[in-house]
Short mmCIF file of C-alpha atoms and ligand atoms in Angstrom, two decimals:
data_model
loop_
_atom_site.label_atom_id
_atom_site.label_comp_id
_atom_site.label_asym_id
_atom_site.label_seq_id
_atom_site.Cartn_x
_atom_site.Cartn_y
_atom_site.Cartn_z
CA UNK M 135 54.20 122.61 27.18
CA UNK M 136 52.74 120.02 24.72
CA UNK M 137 49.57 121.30 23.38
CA UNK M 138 46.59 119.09 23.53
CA UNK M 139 43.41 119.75 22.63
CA UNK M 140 40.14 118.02 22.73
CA UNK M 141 37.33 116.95 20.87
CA UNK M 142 34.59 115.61 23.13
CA UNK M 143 30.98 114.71 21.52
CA UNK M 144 28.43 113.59 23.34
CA UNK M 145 27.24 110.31 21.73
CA UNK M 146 23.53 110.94 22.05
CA UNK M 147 23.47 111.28 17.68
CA UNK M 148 25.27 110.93 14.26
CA UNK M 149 27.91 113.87 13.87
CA UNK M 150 26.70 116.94 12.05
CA UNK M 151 28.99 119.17 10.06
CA UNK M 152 29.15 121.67 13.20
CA UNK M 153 30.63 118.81 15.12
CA UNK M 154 32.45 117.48 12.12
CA UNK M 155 34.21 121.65 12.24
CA UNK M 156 34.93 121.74 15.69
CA UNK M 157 36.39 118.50 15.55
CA UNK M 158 38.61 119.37 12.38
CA UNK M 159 39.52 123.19 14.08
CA UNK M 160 40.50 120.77 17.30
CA UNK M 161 42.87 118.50 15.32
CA UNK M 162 44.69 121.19 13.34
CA UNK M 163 45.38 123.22 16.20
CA UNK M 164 46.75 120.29 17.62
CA UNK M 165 48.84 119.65 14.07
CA UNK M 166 49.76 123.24 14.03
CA UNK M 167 51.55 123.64 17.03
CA UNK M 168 53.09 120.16 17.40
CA UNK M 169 50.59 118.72 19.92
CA UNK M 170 47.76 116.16 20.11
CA UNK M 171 44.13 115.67 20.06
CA UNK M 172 42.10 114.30 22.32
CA UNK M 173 38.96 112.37 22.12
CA UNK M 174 36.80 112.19 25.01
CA UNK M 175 33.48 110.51 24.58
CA UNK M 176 30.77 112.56 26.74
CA UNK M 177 28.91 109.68 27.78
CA UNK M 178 27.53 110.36 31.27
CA UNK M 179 23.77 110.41 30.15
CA UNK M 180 23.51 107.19 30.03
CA UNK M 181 20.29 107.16 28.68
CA UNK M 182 20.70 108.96 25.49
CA UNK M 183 24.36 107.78 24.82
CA UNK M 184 24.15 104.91 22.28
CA UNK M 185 27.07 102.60 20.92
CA UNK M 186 26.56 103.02 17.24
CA UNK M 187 26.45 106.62 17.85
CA UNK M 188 30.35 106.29 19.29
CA UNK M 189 31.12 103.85 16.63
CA UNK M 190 29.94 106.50 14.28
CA UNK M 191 32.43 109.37 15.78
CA UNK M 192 35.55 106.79 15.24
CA UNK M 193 34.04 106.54 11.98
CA UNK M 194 33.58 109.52 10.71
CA UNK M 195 37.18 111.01 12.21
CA UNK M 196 38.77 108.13 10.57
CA UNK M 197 36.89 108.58 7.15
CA UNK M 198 37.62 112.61 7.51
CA UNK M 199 41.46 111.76 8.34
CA UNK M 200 41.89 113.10 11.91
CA UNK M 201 41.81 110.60 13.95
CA UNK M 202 42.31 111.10 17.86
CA UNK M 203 45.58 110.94 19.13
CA UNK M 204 44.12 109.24 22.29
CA UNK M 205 40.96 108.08 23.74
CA UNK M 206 38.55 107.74 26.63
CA UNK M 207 34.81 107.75 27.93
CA UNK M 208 34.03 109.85 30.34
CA UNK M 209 32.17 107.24 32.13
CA UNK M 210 35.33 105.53 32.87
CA UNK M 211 36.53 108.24 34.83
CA UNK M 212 33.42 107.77 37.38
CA UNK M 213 36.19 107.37 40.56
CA UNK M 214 37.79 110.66 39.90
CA UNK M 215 34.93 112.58 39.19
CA UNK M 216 33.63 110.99 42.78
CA UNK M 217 36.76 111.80 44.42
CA UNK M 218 36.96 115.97 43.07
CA UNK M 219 33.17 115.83 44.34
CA UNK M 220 34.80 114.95 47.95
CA UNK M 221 37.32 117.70 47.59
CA UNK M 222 34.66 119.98 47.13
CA UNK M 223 32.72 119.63 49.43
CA UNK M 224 35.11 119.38 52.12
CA UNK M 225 36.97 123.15 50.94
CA UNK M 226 33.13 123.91 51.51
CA UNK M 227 33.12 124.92 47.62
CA UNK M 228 29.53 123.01 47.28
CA UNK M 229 26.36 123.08 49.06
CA UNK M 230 23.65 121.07 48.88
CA UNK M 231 20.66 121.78 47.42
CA UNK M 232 16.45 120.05 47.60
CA UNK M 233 14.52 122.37 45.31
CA UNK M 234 12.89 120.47 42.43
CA UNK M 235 12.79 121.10 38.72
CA UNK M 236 9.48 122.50 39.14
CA UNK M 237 10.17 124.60 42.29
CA UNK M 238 13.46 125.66 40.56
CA UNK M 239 11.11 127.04 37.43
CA UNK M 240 8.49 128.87 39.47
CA UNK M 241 11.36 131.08 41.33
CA UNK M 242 12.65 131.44 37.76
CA UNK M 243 9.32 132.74 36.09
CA UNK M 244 8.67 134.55 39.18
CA UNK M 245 12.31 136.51 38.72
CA UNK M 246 11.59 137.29 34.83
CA UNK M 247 8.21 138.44 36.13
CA UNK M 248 10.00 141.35 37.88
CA UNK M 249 12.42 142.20 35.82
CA UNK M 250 15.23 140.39 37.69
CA UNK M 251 17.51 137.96 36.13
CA UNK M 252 16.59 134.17 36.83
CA UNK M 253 19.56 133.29 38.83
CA UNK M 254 19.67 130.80 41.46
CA UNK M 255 19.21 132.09 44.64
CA UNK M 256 21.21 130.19 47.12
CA UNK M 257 18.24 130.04 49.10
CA UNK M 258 19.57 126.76 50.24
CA UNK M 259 22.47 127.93 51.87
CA UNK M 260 20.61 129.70 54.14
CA UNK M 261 19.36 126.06 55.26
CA UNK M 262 20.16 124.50 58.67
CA UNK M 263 20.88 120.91 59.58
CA UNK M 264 17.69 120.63 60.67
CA UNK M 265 15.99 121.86 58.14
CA UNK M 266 17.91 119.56 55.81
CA UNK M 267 17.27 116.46 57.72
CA UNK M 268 13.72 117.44 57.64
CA UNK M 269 13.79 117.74 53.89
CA UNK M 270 15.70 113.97 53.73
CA UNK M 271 12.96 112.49 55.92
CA UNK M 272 10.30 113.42 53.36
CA UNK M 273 12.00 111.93 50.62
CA UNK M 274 13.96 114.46 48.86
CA UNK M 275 17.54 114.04 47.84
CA UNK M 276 20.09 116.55 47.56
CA UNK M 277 21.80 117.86 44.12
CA UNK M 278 25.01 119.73 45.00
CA UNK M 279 25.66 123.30 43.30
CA UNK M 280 29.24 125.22 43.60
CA UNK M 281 29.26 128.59 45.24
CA UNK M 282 30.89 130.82 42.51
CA UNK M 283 33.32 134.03 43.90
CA UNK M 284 31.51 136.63 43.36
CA UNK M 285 34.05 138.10 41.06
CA UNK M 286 35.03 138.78 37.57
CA UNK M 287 35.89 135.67 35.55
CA UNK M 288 37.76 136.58 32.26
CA UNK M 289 39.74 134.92 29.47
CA UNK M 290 41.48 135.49 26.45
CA UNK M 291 39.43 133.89 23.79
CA UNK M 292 41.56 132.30 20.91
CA UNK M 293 38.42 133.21 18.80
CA UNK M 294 36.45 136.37 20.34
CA UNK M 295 39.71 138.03 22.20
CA UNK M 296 38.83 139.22 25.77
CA UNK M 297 35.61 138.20 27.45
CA UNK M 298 35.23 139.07 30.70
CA UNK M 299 31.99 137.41 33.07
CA UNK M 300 30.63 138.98 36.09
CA UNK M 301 30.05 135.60 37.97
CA UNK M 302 27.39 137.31 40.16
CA UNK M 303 25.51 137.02 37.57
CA UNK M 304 25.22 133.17 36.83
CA UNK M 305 23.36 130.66 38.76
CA UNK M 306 25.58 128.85 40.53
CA UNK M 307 25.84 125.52 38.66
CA UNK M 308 24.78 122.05 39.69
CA UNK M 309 27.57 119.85 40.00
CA UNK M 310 25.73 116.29 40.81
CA UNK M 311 22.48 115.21 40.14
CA UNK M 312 19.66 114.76 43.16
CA UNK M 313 20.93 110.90 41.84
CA UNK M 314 24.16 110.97 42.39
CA UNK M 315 25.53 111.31 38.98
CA UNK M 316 28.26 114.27 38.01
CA UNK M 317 26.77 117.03 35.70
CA UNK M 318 29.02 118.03 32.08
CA UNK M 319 30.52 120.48 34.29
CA UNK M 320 31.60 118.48 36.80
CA UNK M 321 32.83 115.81 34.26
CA UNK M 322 34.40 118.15 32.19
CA UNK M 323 36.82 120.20 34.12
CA UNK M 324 37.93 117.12 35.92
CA UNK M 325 38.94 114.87 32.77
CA UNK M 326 40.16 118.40 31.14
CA UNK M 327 42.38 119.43 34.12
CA UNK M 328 43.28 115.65 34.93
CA UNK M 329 43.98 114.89 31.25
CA UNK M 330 46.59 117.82 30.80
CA UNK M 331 44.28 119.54 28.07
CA UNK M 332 45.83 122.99 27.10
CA UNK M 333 43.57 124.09 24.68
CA UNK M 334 39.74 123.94 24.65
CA UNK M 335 37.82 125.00 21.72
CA UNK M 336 34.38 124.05 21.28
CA UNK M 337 31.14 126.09 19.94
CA UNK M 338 30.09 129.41 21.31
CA UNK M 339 27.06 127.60 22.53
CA UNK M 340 29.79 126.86 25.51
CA UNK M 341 30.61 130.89 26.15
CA UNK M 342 28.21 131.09 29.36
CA UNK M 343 29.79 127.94 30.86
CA UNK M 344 33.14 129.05 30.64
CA UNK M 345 33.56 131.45 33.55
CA UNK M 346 32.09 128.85 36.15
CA UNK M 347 34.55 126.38 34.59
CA UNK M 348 37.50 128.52 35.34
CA UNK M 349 36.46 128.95 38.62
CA UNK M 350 36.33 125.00 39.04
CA UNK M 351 39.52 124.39 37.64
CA UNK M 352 40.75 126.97 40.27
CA UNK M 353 38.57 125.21 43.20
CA UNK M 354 40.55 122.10 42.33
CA UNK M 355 43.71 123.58 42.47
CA UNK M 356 44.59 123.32 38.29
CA UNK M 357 44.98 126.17 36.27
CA UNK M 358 42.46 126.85 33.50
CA UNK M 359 43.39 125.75 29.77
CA UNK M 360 43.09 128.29 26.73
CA UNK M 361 39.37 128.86 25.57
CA UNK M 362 38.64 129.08 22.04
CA UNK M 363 35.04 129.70 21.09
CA UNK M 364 33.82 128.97 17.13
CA UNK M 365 31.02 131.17 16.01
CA UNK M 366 27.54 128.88 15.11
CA UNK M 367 27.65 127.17 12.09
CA UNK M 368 23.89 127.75 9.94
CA UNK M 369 22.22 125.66 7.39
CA UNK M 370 21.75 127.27 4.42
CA UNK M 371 18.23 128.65 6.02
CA UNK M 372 20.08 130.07 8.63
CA UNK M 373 18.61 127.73 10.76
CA UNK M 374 20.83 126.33 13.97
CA UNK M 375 22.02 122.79 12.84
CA UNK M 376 21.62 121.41 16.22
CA UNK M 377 18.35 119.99 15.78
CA UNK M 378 17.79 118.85 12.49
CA UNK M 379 21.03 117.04 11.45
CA UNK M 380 19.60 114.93 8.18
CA UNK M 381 21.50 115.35 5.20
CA UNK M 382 24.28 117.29 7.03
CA UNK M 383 25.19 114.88 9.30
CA UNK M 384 28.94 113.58 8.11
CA UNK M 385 27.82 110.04 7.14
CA UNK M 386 25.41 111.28 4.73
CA UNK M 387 28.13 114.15 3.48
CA UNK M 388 30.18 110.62 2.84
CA UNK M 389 27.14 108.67 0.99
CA UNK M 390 26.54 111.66 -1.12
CA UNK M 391 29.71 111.36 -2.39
CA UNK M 392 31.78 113.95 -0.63
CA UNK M 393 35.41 113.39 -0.57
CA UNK M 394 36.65 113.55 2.94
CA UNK M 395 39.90 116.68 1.91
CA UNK M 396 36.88 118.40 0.10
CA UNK M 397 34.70 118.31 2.95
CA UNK M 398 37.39 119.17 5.70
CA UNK M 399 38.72 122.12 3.34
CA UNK M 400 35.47 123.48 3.72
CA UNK M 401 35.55 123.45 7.03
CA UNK M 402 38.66 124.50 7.08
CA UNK M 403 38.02 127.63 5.87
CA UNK M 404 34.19 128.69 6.35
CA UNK M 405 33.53 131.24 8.95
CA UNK M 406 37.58 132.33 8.32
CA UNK M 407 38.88 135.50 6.12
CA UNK M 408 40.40 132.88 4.00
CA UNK M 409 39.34 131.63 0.78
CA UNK M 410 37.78 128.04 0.35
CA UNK M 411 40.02 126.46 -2.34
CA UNK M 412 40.89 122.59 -2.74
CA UNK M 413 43.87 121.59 -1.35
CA UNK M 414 46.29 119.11 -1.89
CA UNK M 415 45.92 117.48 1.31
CA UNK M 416 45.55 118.18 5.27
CA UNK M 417 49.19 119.16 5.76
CA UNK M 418 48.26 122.34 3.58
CA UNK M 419 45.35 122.58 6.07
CA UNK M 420 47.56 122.62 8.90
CA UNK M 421 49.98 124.73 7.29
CA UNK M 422 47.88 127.57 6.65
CA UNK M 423 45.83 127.10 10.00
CA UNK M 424 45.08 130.04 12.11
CA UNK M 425 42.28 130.03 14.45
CA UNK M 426 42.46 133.77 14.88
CA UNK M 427 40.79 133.92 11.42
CA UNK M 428 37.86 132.34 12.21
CA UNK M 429 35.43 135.24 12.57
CA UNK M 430 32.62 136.19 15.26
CA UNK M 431 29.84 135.90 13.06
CA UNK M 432 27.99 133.18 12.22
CA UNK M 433 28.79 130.84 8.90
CA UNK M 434 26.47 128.88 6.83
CA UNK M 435 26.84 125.71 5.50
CA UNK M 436 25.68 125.28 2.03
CA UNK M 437 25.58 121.98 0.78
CA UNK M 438 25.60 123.10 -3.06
CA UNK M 439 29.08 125.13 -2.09
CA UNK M 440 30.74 122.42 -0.89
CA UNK M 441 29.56 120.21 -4.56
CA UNK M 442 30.88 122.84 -6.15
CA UNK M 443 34.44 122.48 -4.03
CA UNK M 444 34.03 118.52 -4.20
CA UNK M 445 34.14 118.43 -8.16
CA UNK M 446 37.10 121.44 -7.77
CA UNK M 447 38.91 118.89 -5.52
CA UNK M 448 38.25 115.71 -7.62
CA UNK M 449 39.82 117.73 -10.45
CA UNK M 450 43.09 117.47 -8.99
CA UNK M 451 43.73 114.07 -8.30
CA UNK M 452 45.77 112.01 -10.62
CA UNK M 453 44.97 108.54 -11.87
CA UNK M 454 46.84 106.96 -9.07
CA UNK M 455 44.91 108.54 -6.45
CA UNK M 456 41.02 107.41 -8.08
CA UNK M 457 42.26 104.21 -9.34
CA UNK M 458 41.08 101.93 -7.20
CA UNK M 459 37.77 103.50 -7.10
CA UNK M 460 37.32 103.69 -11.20
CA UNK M 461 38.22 99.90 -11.28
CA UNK M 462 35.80 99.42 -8.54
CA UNK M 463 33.24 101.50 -11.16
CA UNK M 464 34.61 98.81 -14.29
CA UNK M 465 37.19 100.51 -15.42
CA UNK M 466 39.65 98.59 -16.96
CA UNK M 467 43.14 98.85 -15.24
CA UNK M 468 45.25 100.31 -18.14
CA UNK M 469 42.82 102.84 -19.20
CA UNK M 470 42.29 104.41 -15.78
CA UNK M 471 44.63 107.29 -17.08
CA UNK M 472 43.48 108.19 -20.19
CA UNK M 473 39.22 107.67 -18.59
CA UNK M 474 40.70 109.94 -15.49
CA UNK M 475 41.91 112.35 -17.66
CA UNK M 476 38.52 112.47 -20.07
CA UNK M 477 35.52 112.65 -17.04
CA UNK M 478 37.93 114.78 -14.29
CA UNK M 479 36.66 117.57 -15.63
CA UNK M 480 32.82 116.86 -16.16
CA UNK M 481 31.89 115.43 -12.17
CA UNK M 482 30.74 116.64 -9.02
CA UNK M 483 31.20 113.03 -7.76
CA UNK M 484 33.77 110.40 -8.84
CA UNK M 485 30.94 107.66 -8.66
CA UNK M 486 29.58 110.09 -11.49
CA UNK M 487 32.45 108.58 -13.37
CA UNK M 488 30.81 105.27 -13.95
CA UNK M 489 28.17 106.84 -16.17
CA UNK M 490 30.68 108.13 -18.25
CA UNK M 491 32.52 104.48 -18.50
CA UNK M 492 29.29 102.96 -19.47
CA UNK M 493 29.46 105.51 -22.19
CA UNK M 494 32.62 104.40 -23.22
CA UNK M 495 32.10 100.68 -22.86
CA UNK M 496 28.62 100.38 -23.66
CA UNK M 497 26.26 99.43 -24.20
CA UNK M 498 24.48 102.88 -25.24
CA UNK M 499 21.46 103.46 -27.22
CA UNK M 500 22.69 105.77 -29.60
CA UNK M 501 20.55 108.96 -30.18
CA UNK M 502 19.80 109.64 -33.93
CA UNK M 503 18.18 112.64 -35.05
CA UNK M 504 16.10 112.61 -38.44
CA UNK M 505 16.19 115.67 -39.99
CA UNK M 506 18.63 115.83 -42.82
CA UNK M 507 21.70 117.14 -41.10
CA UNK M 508 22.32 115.09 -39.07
CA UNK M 509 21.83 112.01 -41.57
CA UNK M 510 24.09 113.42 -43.55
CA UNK M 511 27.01 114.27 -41.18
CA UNK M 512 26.49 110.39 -39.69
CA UNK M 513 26.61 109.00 -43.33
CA UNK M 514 29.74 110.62 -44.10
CA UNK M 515 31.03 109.85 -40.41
CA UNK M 516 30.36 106.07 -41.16
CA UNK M 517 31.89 106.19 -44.41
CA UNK M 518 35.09 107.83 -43.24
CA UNK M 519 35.32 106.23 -40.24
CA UNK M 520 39.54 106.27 -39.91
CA UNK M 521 40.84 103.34 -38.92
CA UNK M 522 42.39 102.00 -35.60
CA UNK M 523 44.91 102.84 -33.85
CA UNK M 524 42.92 105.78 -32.85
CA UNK M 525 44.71 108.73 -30.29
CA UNK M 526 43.98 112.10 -29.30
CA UNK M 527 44.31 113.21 -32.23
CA UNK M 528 41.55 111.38 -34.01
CA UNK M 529 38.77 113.07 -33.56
CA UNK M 530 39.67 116.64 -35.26
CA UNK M 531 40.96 115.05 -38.38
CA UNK M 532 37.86 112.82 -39.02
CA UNK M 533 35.52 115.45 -38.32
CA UNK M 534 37.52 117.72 -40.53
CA UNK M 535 37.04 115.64 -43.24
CA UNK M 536 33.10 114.92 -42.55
CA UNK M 537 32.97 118.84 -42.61
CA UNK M 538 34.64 119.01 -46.19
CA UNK M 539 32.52 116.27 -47.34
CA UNK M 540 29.28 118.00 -45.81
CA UNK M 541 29.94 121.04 -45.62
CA UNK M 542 28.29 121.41 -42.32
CA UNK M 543 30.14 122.89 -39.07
CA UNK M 544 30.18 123.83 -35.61
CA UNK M 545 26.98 122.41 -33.92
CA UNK M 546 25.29 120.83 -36.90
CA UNK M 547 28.31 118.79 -37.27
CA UNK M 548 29.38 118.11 -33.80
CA UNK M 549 25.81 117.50 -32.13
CA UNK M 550 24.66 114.48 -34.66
CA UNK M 551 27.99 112.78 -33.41
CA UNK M 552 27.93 113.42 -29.85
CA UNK M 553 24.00 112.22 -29.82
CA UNK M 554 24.66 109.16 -31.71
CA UNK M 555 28.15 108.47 -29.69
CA UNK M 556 26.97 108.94 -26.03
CA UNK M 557 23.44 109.43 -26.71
CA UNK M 558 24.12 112.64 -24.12
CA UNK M 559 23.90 116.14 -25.56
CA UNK M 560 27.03 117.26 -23.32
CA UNK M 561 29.84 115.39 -21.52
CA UNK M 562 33.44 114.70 -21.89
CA UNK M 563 35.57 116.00 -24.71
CA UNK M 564 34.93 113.68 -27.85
CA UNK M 565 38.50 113.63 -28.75
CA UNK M 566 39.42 112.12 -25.46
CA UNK M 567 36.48 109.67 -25.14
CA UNK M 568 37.00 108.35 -28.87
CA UNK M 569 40.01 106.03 -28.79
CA UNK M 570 38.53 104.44 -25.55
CA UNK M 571 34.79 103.46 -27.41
CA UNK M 572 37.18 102.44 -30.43
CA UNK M 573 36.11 101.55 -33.74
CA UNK M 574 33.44 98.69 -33.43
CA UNK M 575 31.36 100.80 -31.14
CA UNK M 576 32.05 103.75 -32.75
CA UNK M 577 30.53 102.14 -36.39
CA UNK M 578 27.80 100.34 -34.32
CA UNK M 579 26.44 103.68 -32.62
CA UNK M 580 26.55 105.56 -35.96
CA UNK M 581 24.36 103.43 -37.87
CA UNK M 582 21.82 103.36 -34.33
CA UNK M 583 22.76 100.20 -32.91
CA UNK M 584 23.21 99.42 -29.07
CA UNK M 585 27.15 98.77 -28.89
N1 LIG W 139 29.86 117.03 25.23
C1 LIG W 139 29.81 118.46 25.17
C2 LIG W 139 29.08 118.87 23.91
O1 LIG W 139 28.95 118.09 23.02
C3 LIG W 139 31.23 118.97 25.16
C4 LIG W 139 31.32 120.41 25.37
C5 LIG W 139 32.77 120.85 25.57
O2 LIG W 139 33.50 120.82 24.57
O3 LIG W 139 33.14 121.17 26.66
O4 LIG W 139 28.55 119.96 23.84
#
């Protein structure tokens, strides 16, 4: 058995980070055990489904590096969704149904009222033709519901372990519209069962649909894949991310700077036993992947954790993997190294490297200080300024020397030079910065000149 699983957002909005994690969790089961991902585009509501909101999905697998395996709307599928609707109804599996929305809530309110659960009745399977054709003639159009055994349902969760579903206790779900359109459930174990999906994880949000699902799949003669259910993903509030996407949806994650391994070994990991560490790349994802780790309760998603793992992650990339984007920022192609090797360390965000190159290349408005310090240490500085080639090495001897000729150390000495060299009060180490703002700018700085 090739294992396929399935990713399937409904493209009704940008991708959040909850998406973004079931997505990921999809794809490296998939990786892990050999098999495939799926993406299936949940496009039936044709009202709310929007193109750039598909466009974005492609997008923001591609930019996050798992791309689908294979592809399809659900829409496209329209025929076979029809044709499981005819096998349903003639194994006698569905019933038709007239109440409306509002009749539908008033039985429901009237339930809760007496302390009984709001499940559907099935009053209309106590209808006759008659009354049914009396119902058409006014108007009314029938939605179809399936007639659930009155059974336990149970699975094995990959996530939760045994759940097991007394389907006496769910409503009887809807399975086309009054207008003739298939509901998600319908949709979904059709294209699941049809498509030879093996594995299904999605959000816990999905635990109540599961049991009528396995019943469908059974009702259509397929057996039922492997559930996996992913406990909620929070905002940092605690706060369900569902409605209020904004900054964590994945496109702004990208703007902001994010690097795609950074924000995927996040995801990785959050909500799991496991540590969130930067990793070399997805294979070591997929490597350590183990969806039994992934806990029950819910994780939060704090945007200033995953910063904090972005400027981790940046710090392991060589020069070869953030060279095109430092020459994109001005850096000149021979000194990517030695710049990469300076500012690694001191960003959250390579783009945050470009600062630090305008610092080396200028021009800066160099910061002088005027009390007496700190004219002294940048008099003797200019007067002992060593001369070029410069190297690593540089910096220690010539401030060595201004400290004999000053006597001034630690920060007294190192602050007037930092100020007047970067005009920052922190940043990269001097020694590596030095030979790249050579001499000229160096001498120009010192005696407060833009250079
Ligand atoms: N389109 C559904 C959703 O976004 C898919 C649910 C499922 O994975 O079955 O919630």
């Amino acid at each position: 058995m090739t294992v396929k699983t399935r990713f399937a957002p409904s493209p009704t909005g940008r991708l959040h980070v909850g998406n973004a994690r079931t997505a990921l969790v999809n794809w490296l089961y998939a990786r892990a055990h050999g098999g495939v991902m799926q993406l299936r585009i949940d496009d039936t509501d044709r009202e709310r489904s929007r193109e750039d909101y598909v466009a974005g999905v492609l997008a923001d697998l591609d930019w996050l590096g798992i791309p689908a395996d294979e592809s399809f709307r659900q829409t496209e599928r329209a025929d076979r969704h029809a044709a499981a609707f005819e096998r349903l109804v003639a194994c006698g599996r569905l019933y038709p149904c007239y109440e409306t929305p509002e009749e539908l809530s008033a039985r429901r309110a009237a339930q809760l009222a007496a302390g009984r659960p709001p499940v559907y009745d099935r009053a209309a399977l106590a209808l006759s033709d008659a009354d049914r054709a009396a119902l058409e003639a006014t108007g009314r159009r029938p939605h179809w519901r399936f007639r659930l055994d009155d059974r336990e349902t149970s699975w094995e969760d990959l996530v939760r372990g045994r759940i097991d579903v007394h389907a006496g206790s769910l409503s009887d779900p809807v399975l086309i519209r009054a207008d003739g359109a298939p509901t998600y459930t319908l949709a979904t174990v059709v294209d699941d069962a049809e498509t030879g999906v093996t594995h299904v994880i999605r959000g816990e949000d999905h635990i109540t649909n599961t049991a009528a699902q396995i019943q469908l799949f059974h009702a259509l003669g397929a057996a039922e894949p492997h559930f996996g259910h992913l406990a909620w993903l929070l905002d940092a509030g605690g706060a369900g991310l569902s409605k209020r996407v904004g900054s964590l949806a994945v496109a702004e994650l990208r703007e902001d700077g994010m690097e795609p391994l950074a924000v995927a070994a996040f995801l990785a990991r959050l909500g799991t036993s496991d540590a969130i560490e930067p990793v070399a790349g997805l294979d070591e994802l997929v490597a350590s992947f183990d969806i039994s780790r992934f806990g029950r309760a819910a994780a939060r998603f704090d945007p200033a954790d995953l910063v904090q793992l972005n400027a981790r992650q940046i710090r392991r990339l060589d020069a070869g993997g953030v060279r095109a984007r430092l020459v994109g920022l001005g850096v000149p192609d021979d000194l990517v190294a030695p710049f990469w090797d300076a500012v690694a360390g001191n960003i959250e965000r390579i783009a945050e490297a470009g600062r630090w190159w305008q610092v080396v290349a200028g021009p800066v408005t160099p910061v002088i200080e005027a009390d007496e310090t700190s004219q002294a240490v940048l008099a003797a500085a200019r007067d002992t300024l060593p001369p070029e080639p410069w190297d690593e090495t540089t910096w220690s001897a010539w401030t060595r020397g201004i400290q004999g000729l000053t006597g001034v150390k630690g920060r007294g000495l190192f602050r007037p030079l930092r100020l007047a060299l970067t005009a920052a009060e922190h940043g990269p180490e001097l020694k590596k910065l030095l030979p790249m703002i050579g001499a000229a700018r160096a001498a120009a700085r010192l005696s407060g000149r833009d250079a």
